[in-house]
Coordinates of C-alpha atoms and ligand atoms in Angstrom, one line a residue:
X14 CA -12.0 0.8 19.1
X15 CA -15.6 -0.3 17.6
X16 CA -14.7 -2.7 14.8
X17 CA -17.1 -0.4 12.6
X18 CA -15.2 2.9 13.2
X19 CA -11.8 0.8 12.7
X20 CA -13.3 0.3 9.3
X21 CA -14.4 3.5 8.1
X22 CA -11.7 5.7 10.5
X23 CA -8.6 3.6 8.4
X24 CA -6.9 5.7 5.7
X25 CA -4.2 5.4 3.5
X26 CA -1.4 7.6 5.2
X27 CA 1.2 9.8 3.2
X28 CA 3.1 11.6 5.5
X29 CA 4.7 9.7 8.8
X30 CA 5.8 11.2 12.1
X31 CA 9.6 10.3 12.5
X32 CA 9.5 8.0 16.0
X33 CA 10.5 4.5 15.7
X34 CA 8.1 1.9 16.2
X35 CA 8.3 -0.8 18.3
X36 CA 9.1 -4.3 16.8
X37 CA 7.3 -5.8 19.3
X38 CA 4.0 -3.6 18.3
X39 CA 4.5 -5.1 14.6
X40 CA 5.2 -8.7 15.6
X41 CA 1.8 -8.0 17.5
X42 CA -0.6 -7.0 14.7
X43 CA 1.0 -9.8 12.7
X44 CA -0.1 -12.7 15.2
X45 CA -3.4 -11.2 15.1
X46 CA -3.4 -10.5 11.6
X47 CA -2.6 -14.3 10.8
X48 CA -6.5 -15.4 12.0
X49 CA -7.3 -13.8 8.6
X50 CA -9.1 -16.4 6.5
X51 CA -7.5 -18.1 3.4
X52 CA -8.3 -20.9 0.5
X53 CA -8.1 -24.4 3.0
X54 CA -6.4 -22.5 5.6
X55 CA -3.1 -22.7 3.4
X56 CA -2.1 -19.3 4.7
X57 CA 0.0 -18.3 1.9
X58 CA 1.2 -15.4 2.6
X59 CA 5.1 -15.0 3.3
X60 CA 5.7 -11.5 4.9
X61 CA 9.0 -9.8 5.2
X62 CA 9.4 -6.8 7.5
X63 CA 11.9 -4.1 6.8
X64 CA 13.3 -1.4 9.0
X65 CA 16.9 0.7 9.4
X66 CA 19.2 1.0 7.1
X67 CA 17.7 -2.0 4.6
X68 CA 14.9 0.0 4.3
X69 CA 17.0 2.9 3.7
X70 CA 18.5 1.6 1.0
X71 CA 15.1 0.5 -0.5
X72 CA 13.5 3.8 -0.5
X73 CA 16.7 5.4 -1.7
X74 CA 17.4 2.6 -4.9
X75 CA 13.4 2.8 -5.7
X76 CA 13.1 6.5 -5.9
X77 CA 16.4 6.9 -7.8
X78 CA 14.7 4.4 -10.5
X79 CA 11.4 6.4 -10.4
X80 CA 13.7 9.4 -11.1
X81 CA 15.8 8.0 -14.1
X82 CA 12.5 7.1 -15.3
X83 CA 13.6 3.5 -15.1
X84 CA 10.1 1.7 -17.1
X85 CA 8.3 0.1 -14.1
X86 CA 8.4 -4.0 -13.8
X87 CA 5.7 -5.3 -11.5
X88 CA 5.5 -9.2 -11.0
X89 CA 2.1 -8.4 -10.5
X90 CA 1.2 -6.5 -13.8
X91 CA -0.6 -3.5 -12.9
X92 CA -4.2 -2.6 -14.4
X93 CA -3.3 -1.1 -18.4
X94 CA -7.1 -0.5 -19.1
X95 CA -10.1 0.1 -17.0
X96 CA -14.1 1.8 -17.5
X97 CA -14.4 5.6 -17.4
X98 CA -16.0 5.6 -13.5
X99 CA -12.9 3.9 -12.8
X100 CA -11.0 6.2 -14.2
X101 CA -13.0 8.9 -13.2
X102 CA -12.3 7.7 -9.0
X103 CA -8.8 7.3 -9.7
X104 CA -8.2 10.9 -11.0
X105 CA -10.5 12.5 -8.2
X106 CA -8.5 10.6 -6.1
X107 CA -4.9 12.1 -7.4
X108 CA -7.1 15.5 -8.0
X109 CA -7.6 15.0 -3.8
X110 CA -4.0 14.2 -2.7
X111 CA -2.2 16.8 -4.9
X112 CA -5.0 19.4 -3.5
X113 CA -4.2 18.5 0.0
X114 CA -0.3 19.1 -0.8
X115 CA -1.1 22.4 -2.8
X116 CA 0.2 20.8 -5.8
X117 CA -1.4 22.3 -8.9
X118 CA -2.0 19.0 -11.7
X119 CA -0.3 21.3 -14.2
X120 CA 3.1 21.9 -11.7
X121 CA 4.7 18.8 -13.5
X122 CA 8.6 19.9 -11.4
X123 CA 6.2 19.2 -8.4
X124 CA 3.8 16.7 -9.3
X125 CA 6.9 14.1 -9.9
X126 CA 8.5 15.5 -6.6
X127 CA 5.6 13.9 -5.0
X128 CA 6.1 10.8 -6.7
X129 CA 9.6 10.3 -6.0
X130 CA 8.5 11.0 -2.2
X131 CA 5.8 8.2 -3.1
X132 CA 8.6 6.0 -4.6
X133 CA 10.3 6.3 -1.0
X134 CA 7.5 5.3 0.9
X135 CA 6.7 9.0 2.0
X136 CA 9.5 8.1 4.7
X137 CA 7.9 5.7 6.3
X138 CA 10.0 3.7 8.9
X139 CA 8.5 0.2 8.5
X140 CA 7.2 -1.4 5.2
X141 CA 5.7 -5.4 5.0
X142 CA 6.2 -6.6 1.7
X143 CA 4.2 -9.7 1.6
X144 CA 5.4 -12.6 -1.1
X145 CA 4.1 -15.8 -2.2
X146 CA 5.8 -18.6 -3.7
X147 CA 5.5 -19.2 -7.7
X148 CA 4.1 -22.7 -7.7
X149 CA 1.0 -21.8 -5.6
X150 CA -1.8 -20.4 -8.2
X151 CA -1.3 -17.0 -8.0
X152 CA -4.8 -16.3 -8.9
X153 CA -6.4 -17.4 -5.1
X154 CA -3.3 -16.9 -2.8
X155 CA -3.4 -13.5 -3.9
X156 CA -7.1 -13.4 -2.2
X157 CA -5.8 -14.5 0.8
X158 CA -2.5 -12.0 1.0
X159 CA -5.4 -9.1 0.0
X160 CA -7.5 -10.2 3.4
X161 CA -4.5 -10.6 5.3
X162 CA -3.0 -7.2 4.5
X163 CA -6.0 -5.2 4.7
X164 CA -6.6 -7.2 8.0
X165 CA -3.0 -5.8 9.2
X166 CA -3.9 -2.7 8.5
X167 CA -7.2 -1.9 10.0
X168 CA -5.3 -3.5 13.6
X169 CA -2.6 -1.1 12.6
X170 CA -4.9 1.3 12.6
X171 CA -6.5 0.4 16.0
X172 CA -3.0 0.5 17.3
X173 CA -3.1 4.1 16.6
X174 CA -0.8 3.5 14.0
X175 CA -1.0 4.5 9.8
X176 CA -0.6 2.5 6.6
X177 CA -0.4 3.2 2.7
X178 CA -0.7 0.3 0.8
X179 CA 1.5 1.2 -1.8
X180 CA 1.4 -0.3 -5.5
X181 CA 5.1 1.5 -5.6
X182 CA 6.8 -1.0 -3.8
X183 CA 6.4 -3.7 -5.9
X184 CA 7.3 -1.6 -8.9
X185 CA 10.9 -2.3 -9.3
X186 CA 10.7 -6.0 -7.6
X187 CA 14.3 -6.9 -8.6
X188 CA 15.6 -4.3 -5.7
X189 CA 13.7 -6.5 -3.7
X190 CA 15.0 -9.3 -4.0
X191 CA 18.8 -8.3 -4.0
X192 CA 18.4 -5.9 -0.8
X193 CA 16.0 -8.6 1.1
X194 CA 17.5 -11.9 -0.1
X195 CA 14.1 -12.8 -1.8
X196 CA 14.6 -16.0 -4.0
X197 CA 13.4 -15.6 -7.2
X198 CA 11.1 -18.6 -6.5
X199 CA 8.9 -15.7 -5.0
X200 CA 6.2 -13.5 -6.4
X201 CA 6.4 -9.8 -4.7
X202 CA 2.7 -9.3 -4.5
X203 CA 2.0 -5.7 -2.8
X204 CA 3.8 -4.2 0.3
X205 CA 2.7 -1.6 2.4
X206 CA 4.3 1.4 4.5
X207 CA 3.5 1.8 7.8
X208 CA 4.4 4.4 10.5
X209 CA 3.1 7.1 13.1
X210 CA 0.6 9.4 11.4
X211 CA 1.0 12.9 11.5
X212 CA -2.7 13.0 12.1
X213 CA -2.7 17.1 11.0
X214 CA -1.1 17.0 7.8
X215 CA -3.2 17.9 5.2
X216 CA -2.8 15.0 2.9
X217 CA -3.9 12.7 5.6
X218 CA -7.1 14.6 6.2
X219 CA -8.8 15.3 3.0
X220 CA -12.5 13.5 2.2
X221 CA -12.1 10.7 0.6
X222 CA -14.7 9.5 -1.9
X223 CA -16.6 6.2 -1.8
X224 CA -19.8 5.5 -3.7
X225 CA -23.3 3.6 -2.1
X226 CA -24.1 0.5 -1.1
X227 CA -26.9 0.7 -4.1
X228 CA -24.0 1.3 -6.9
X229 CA -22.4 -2.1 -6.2
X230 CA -24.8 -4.4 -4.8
X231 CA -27.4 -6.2 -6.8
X232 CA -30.3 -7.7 -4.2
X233 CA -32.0 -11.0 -6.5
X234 CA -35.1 -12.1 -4.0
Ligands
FMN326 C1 -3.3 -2.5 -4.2 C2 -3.2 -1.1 -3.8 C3 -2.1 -0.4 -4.3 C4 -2.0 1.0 -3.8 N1 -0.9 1.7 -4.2 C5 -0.7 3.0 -3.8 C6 0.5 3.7 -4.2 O1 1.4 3.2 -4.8 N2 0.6 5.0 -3.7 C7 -0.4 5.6 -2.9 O2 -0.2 6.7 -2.5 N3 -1.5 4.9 -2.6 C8 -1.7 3.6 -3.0 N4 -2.8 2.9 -2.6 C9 -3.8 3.5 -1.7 C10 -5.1 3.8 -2.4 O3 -4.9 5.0 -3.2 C11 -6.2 4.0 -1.4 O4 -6.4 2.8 -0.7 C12 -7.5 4.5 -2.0 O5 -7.4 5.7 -2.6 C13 -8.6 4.5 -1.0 O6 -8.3 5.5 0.0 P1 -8.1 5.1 1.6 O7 -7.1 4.0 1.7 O8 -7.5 6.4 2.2 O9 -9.4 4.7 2.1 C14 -2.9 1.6 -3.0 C15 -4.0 0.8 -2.5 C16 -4.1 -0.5 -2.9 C17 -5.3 -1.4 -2.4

């Protein structure tokens, strides 16, 4: 595919087509996702890839928290403030997914069904969690794991593959490390589902919102 309609034609993808996928395919877009740059080439980025039954277990342990309302413990702390155009793009964004699954915002029995579906990777059959190790400073490694990842997913993509990038994998990070035999030596940073799109569902079709070169860019001459 034309690198510029990889780009653009990647999506975040919330409902998976149950068909295995190929370790082969994923060991693939991992070899080609290590040419991703990074600080003095120190590729820090350790990635752990989980199918079957471990991956089973996950979903099942991280939605049951989500559902007992267990308070969320990131090692990566998640944003607590942010301005109102922020905010403004992240509720048109939930306003957009919750639209595409008829959900009505004031449906709260549905609204948290979706989230516990969120909370098990919207059945995904493969997630990467990507880790780096405490010492490094945490700061610029997590640079390069953010280049790497989105670099996995846009080949993902190309593969005819879908991704979610999913802030809800790293919520609970002590699952984590029990299921997966992650040391505590390591930072969960993000992971990300990935899986066969069902390219008709709704909630992977809806427009999605992005502002203009102008907004963001600043030309000094
Ligand atoms: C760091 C990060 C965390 C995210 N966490 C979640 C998540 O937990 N659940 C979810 O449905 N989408 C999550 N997303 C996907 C974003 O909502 C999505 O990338 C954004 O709305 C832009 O849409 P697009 O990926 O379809 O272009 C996350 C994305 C990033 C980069």
């Amino acid at each position: 595919m034309e690198l510029r309609k990889v780009v653009s034609g990647r999506r975040s993808i919330r409902r998976f087509i149950q068909k295995i996928v190929p370790g082969e395919i994923i060991k693939g877009l991992i070899a080609d996702a290590l040419w991703s740059p990074s600080w003095g080439n120190t590729q820090p980025w350790e990635i752990v890839i989980v199918t079957g039954e471990a991956l089973e277990r996950f979903k099942k342990k991280n939605r049951d928290a989500m559902l007992s309302h267990k308070p969320p413990k990131a090692e990566i702390p998640m944003p607590q403030t942010w301005p109102s155009s922020f905010e403004k793009r992240y509720k048109d964004l939930g306003k957009s997914v919750l639209g595409s699954l008829s959900i009505d915002r004031k449906d709260k029995k549905k609204r948290f069904e979706h989230f516990a579906h969120m909370f098990s990777l919207f059945d995904a059959p493969v997630m990467i969690l990507i880790t780096i190790d405490k010492k490094l400073s945490l700061e610029y490694a997590m640079l390069d794991v953010g280049i790497f990842l989105q670099t996995f997913c846009l080949l993902a993509h190309d593969r005819g593959l879908g991704t979610c990038i999913m802030a809800a994998t790293v919520m609970y990070p002590e699952m984590a490390h029990e299921i997966f035999s992650i040391p505590e030596t390591k930072a969960l940073i993000i992971g990300a589902a990935i899986g066969w799109p069902a390219l008709n569902e709704p909630v992977n079709c809806f427009k999605r919102e992005r502002g203009s070169a102008e907004e963001f860019t600043r030309w000094i001459k």
